[in-house]
PDB file of C-alpha atoms in Angstrom:
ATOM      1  CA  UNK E 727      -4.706  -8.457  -8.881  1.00 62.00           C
ATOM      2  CA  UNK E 728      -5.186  -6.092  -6.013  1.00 76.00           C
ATOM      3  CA  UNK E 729      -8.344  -4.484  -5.001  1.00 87.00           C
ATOM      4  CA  UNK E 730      -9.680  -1.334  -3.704  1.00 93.00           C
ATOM      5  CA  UNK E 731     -11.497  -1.864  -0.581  1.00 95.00           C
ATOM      6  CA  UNK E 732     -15.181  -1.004  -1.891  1.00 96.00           C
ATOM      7  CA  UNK E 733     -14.187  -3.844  -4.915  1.00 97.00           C
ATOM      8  CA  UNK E 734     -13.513  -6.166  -2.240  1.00 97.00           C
ATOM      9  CA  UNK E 735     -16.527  -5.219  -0.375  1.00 98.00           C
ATOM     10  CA  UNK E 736     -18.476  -6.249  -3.337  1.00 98.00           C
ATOM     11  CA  UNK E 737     -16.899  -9.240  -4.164  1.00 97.00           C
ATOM     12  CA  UNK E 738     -16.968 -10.958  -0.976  1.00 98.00           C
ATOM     13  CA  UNK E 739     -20.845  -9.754   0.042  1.00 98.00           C
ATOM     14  CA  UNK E 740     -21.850 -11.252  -3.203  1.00 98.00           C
ATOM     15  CA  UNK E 741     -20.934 -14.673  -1.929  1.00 97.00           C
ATOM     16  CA  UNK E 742     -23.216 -15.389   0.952  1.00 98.00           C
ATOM     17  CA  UNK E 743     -26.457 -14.250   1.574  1.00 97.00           C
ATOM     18  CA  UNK E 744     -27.313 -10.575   3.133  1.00 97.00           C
ATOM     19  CA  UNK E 745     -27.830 -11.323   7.129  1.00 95.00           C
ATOM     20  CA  UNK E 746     -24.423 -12.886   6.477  1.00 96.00           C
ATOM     21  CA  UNK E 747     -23.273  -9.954   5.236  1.00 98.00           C
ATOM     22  CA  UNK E 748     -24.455  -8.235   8.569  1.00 98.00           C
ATOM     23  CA  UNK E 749     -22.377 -10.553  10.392  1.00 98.00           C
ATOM     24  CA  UNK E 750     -19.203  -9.417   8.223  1.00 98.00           C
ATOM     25  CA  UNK E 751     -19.728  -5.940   8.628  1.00 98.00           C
ATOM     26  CA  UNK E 752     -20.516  -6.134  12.800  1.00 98.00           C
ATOM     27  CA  UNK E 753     -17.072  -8.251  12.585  1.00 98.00           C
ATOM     28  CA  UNK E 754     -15.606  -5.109  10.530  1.00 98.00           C
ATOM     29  CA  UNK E 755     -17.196  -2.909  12.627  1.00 98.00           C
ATOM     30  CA  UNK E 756     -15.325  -4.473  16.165  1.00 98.00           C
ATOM     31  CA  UNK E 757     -11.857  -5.490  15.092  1.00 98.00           C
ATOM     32  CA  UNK E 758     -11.370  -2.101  14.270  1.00 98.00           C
ATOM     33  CA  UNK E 759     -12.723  -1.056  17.764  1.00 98.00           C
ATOM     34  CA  UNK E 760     -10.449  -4.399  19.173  1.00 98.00           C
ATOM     35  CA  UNK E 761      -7.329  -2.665  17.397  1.00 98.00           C
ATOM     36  CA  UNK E 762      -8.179   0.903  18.495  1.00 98.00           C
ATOM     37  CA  UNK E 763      -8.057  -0.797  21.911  1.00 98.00           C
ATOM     38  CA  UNK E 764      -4.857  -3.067  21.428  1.00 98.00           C
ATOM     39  CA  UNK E 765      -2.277  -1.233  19.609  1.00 98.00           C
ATOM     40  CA  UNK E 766      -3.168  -3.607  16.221  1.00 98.00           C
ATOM     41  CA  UNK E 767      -3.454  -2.248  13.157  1.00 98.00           C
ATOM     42  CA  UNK E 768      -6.909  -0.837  12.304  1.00 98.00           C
ATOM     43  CA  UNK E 769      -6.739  -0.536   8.501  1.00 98.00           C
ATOM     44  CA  UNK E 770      -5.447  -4.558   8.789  1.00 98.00           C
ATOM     45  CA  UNK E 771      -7.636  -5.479  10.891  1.00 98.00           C
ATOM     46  CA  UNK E 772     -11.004  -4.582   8.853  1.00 98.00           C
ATOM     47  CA  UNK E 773      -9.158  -5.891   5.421  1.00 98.00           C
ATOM     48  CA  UNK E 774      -8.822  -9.570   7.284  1.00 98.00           C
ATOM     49  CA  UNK E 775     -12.631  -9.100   9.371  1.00 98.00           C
ATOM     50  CA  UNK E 776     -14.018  -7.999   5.607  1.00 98.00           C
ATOM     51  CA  UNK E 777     -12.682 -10.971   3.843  1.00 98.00           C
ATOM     52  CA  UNK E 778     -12.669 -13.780   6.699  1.00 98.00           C
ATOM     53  CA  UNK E 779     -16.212 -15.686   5.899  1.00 98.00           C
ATOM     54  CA  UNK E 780     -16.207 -15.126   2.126  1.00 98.00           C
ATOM     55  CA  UNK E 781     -15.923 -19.005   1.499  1.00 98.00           C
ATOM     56  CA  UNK E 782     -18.769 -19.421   4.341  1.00 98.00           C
ATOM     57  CA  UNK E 783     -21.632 -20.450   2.264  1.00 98.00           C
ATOM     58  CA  UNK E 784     -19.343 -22.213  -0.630  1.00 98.00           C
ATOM     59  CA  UNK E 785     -20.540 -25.475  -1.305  1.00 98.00           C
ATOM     60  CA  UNK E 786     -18.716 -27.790   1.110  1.00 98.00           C
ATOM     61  CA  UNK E 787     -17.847 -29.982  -1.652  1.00 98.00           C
ATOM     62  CA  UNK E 788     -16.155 -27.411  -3.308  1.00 98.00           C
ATOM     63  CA  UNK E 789     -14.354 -26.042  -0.740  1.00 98.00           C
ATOM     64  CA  UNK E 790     -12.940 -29.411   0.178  1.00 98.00           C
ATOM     65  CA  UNK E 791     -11.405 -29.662  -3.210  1.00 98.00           C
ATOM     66  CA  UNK E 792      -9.975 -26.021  -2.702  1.00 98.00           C
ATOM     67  CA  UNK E 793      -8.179 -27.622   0.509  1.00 98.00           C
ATOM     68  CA  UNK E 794      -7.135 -31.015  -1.198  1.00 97.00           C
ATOM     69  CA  UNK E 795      -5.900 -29.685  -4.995  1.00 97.00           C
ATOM     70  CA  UNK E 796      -4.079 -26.762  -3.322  1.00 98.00           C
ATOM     71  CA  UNK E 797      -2.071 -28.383  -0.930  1.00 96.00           C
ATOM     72  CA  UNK E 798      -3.762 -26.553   1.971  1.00 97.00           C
ATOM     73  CA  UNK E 799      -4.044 -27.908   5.402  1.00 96.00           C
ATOM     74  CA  UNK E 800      -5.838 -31.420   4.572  1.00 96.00           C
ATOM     75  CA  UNK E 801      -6.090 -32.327   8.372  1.00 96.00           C
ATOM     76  CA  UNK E 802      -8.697 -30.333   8.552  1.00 97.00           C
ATOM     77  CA  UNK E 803     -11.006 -32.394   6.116  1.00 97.00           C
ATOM     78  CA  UNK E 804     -10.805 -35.321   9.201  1.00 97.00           C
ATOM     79  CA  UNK E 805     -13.250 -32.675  11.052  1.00 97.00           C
ATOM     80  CA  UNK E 806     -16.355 -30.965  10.630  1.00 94.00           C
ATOM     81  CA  UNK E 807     -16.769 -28.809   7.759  1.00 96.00           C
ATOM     82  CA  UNK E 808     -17.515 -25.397   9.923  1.00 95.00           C
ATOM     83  CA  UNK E 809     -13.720 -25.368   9.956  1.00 97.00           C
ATOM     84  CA  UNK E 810     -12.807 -25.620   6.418  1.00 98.00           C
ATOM     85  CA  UNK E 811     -13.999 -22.010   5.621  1.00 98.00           C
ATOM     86  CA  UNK E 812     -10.788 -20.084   6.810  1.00 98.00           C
ATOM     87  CA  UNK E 813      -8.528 -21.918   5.571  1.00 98.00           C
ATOM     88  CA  UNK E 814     -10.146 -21.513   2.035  1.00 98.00           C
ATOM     89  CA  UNK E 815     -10.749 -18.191   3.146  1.00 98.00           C
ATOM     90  CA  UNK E 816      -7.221 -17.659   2.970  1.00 98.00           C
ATOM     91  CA  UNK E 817      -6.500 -19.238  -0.252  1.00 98.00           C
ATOM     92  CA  UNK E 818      -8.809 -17.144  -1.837  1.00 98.00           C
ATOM     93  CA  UNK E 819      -7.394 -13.805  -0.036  1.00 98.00           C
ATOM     94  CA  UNK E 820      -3.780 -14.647  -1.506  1.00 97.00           C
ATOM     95  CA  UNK E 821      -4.400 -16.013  -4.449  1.00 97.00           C
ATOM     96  CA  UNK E 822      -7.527 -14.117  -5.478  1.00 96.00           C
ATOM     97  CA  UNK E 823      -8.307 -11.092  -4.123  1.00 97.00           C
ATOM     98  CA  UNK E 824      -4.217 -10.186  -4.323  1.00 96.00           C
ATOM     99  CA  UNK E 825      -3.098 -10.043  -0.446  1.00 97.00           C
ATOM    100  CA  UNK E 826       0.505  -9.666   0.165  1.00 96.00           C
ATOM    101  CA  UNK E 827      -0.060  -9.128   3.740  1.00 98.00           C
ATOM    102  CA  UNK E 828       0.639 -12.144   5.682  1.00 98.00           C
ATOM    103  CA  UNK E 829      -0.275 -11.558   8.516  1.00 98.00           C
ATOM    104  CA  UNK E 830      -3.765 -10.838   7.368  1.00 98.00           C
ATOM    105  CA  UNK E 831      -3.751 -14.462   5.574  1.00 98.00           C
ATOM    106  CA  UNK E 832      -3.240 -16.131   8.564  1.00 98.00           C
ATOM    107  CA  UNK E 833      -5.735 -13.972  10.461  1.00 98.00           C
ATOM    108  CA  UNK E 834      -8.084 -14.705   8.116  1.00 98.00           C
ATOM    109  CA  UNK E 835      -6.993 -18.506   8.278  1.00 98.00           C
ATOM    110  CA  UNK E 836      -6.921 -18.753  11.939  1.00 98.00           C
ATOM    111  CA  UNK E 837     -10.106 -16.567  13.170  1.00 98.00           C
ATOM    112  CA  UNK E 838     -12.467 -19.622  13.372  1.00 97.00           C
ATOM    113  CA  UNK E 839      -9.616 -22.311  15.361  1.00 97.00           C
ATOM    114  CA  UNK E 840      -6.639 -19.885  16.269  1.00 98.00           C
ATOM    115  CA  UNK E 841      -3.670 -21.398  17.369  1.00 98.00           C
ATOM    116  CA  UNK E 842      -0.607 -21.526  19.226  1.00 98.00           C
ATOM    117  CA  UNK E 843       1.438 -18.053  18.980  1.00 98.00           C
ATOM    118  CA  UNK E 844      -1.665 -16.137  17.692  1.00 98.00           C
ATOM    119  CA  UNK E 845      -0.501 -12.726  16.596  1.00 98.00           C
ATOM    120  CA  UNK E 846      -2.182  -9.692  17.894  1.00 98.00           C
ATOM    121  CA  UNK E 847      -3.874  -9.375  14.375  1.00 98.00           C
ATOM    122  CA  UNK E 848      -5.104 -12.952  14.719  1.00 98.00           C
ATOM    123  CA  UNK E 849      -6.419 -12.322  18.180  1.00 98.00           C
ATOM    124  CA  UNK E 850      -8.140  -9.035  17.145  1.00 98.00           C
ATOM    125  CA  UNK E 851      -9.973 -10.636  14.132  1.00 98.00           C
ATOM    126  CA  UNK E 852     -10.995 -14.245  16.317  1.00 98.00           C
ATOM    127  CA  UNK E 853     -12.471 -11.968  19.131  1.00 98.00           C
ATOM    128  CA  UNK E 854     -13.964  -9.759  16.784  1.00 98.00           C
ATOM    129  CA  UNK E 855     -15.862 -12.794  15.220  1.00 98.00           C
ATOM    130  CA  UNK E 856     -17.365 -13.885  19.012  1.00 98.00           C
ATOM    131  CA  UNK E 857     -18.383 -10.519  19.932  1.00 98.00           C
ATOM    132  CA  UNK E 858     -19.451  -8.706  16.660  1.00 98.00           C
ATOM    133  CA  UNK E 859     -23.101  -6.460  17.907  1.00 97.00           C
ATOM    134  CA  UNK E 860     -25.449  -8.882  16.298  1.00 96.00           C
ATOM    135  CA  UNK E 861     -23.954 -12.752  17.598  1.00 95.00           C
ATOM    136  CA  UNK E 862     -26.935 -13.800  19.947  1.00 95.00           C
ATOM    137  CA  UNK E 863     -25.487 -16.660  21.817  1.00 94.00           C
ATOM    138  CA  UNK E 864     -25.777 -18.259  25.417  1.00 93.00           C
ATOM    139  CA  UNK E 865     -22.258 -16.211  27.241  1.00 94.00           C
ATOM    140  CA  UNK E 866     -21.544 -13.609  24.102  1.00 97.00           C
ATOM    141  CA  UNK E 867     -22.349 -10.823  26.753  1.00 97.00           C
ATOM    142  CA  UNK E 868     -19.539 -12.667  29.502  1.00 97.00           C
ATOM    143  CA  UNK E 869     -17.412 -12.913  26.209  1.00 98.00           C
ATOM    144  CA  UNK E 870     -17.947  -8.926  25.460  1.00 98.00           C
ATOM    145  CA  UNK E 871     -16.780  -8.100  28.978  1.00 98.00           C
ATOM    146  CA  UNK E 872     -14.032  -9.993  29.179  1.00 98.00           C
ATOM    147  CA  UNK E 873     -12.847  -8.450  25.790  1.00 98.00           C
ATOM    148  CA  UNK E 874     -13.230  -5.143  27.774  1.00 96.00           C
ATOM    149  CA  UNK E 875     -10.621  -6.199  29.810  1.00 95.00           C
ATOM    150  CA  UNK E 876      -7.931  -8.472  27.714  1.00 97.00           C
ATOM    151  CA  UNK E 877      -7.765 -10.025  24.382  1.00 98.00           C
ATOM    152  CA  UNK E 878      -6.691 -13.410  26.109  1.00 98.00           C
ATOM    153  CA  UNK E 879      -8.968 -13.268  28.652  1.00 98.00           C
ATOM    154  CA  UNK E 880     -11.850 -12.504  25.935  1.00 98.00           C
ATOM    155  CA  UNK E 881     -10.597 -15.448  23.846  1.00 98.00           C
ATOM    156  CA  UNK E 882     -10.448 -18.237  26.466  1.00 98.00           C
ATOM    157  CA  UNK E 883     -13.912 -17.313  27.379  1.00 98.00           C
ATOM    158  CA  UNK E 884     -15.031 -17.751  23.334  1.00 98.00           C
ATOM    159  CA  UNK E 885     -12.872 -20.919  22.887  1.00 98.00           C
ATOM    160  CA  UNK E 886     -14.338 -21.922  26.165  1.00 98.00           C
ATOM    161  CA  UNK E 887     -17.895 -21.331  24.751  1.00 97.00           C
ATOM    162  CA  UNK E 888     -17.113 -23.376  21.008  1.00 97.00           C
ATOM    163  CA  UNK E 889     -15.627 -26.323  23.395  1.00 97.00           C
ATOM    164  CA  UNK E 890     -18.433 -26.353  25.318  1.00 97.00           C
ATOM    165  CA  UNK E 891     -20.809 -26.604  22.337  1.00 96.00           C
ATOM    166  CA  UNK E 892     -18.898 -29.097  21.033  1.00 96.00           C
ATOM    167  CA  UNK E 893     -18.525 -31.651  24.037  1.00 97.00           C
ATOM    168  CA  UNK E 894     -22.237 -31.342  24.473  1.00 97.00           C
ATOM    169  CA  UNK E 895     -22.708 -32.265  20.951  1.00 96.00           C
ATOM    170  CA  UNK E 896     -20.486 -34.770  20.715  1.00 96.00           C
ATOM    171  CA  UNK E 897     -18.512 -33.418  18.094  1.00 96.00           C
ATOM    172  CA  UNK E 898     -15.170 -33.662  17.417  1.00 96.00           C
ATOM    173  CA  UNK E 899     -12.354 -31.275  18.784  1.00 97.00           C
ATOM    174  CA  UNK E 900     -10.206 -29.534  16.601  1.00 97.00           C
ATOM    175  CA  UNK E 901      -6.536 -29.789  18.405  1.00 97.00           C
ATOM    176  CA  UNK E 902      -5.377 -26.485  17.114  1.00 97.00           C
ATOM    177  CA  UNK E 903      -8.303 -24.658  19.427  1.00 98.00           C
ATOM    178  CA  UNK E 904      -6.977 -26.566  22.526  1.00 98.00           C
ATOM    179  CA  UNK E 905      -3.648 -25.800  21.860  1.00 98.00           C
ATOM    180  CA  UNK E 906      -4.437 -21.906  20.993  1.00 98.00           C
ATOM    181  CA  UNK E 907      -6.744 -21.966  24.442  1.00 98.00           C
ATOM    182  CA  UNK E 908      -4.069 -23.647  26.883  1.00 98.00           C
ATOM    183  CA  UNK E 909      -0.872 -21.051  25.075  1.00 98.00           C
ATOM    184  CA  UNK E 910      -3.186 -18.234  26.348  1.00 98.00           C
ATOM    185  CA  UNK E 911      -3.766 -19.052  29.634  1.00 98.00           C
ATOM    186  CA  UNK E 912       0.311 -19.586  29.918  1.00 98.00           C
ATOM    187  CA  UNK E 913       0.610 -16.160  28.324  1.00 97.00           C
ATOM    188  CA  UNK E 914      -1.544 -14.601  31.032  1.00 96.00           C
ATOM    189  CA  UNK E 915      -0.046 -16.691  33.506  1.00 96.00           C
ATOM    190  CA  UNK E 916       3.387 -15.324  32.255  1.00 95.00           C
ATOM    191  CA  UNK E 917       1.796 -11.664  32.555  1.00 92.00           C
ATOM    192  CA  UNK E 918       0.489 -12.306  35.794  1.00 90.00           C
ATOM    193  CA  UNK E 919       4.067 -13.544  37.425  1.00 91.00           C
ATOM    194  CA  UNK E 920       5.481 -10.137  35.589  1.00 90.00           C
ATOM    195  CA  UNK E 921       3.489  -7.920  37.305  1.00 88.00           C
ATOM    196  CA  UNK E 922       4.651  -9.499  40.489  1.00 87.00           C
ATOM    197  CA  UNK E 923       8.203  -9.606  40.213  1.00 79.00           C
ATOM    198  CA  UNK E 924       9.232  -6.069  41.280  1.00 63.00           C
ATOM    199  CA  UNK E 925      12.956  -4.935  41.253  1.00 62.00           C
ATOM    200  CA  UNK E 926      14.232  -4.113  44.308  1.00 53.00           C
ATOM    201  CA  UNK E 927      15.204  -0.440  44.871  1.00 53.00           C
ATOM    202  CA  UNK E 928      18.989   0.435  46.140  1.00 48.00           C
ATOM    203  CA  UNK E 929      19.089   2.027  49.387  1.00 50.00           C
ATOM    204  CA  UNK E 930      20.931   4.933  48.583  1.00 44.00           C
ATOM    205  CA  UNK E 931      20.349   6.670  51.768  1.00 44.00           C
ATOM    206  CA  UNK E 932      23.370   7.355  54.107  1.00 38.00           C
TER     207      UNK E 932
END
């Protein structure tokens, strides 16, 4: 069943409490700006960014057995349950709310871990997610400039920021977010080398 926007608006705030909501709609509010920016699509963007925490506050129990009777991505139940959000996220976007769009699924699905080959959708919505007005964190500001300035560069400094978390707790590291963090630093590498290499004029003089 497909749904207007405003319909989807009030299906998905009705699942999690209203600062959460906030969060949603500051994440709305800056992949749109990100896409403006980018050259992604706006209208896309905001669809994924207004449905990617709608299983947030699920029961974790419940959104395990989304993951296991679904045939979803079950390595992620070996981790913490933070992660297991987008992936039901996704589920629900296809299968619920009626999106066709792939590329908004897996936006949705990949905006808390990314991955390797990110598309500039799933970059807009990720970075969107670190750097929406009201996230209050230690380096959201260095995160926020560095978004100014590149996508990758903005994303490396937010994957840099969850790994750091996560070492210092202790915690478990999702491969998926080391492989998304090391294929961007080779893609600006790549970028970098490009904008080296000039061709070399002909002397045409005589």
């Amino acid at each position: 069943m497909r749904h207007t926007r405003e319909q989807l608006i009030e299906r998905v705030s009705s699942q999690m409490p209203a600062r959460r909501w906030q969060h949603t709609l500051g994440v709305m509010a800056s992949a749109v700006e990100l896409a403006e920016l980018y050259g992604a699509d706006p209208a896309r963007a905001e669809l994924a960014a207004i449905i990617h925490d709608v299983a947030k506050y699920w029961p974790v129990q419940r959104q395990a057995a989304v993951i296991a009777e679904n045939g979803l991505n079950a390595e992620l139940l070996n981790y913490d349950a933070p992660l297991w959000h987008s992936e039901v996220g996704a589920y629900v976007a296809e299968y619920e709310y009626g999106i066709e769009d792939r590329e908004v699924v897996d936006a949705i699905r990949y905006h808390t871990s990314g991955r390797e080959g990110m598309t500039l959708l799933d970059k807009v919505v990720c970075l969107a997610d670190y750097i929406e007005p009201g996230r209050e964190f230690p380096g959201v500001e260095l995160i926020r400039g560095k978004a100014r300035l590149s996508l990758e560069e903005g994303l490396i400094a937010g994957f840099d920021s969850t790994l750091r978390v996560l070492v210092e707790r202790g915690q478990q590291i999702f491969p998926t977010t080391v492989l998304a963090r090391n294929d961007l630093i080779r893609q600006l590498a790549e970028r970098e080398r490009a904008s080296q290499t000039k061709p070399v004029s002909e002397n045409k003089g005589g």
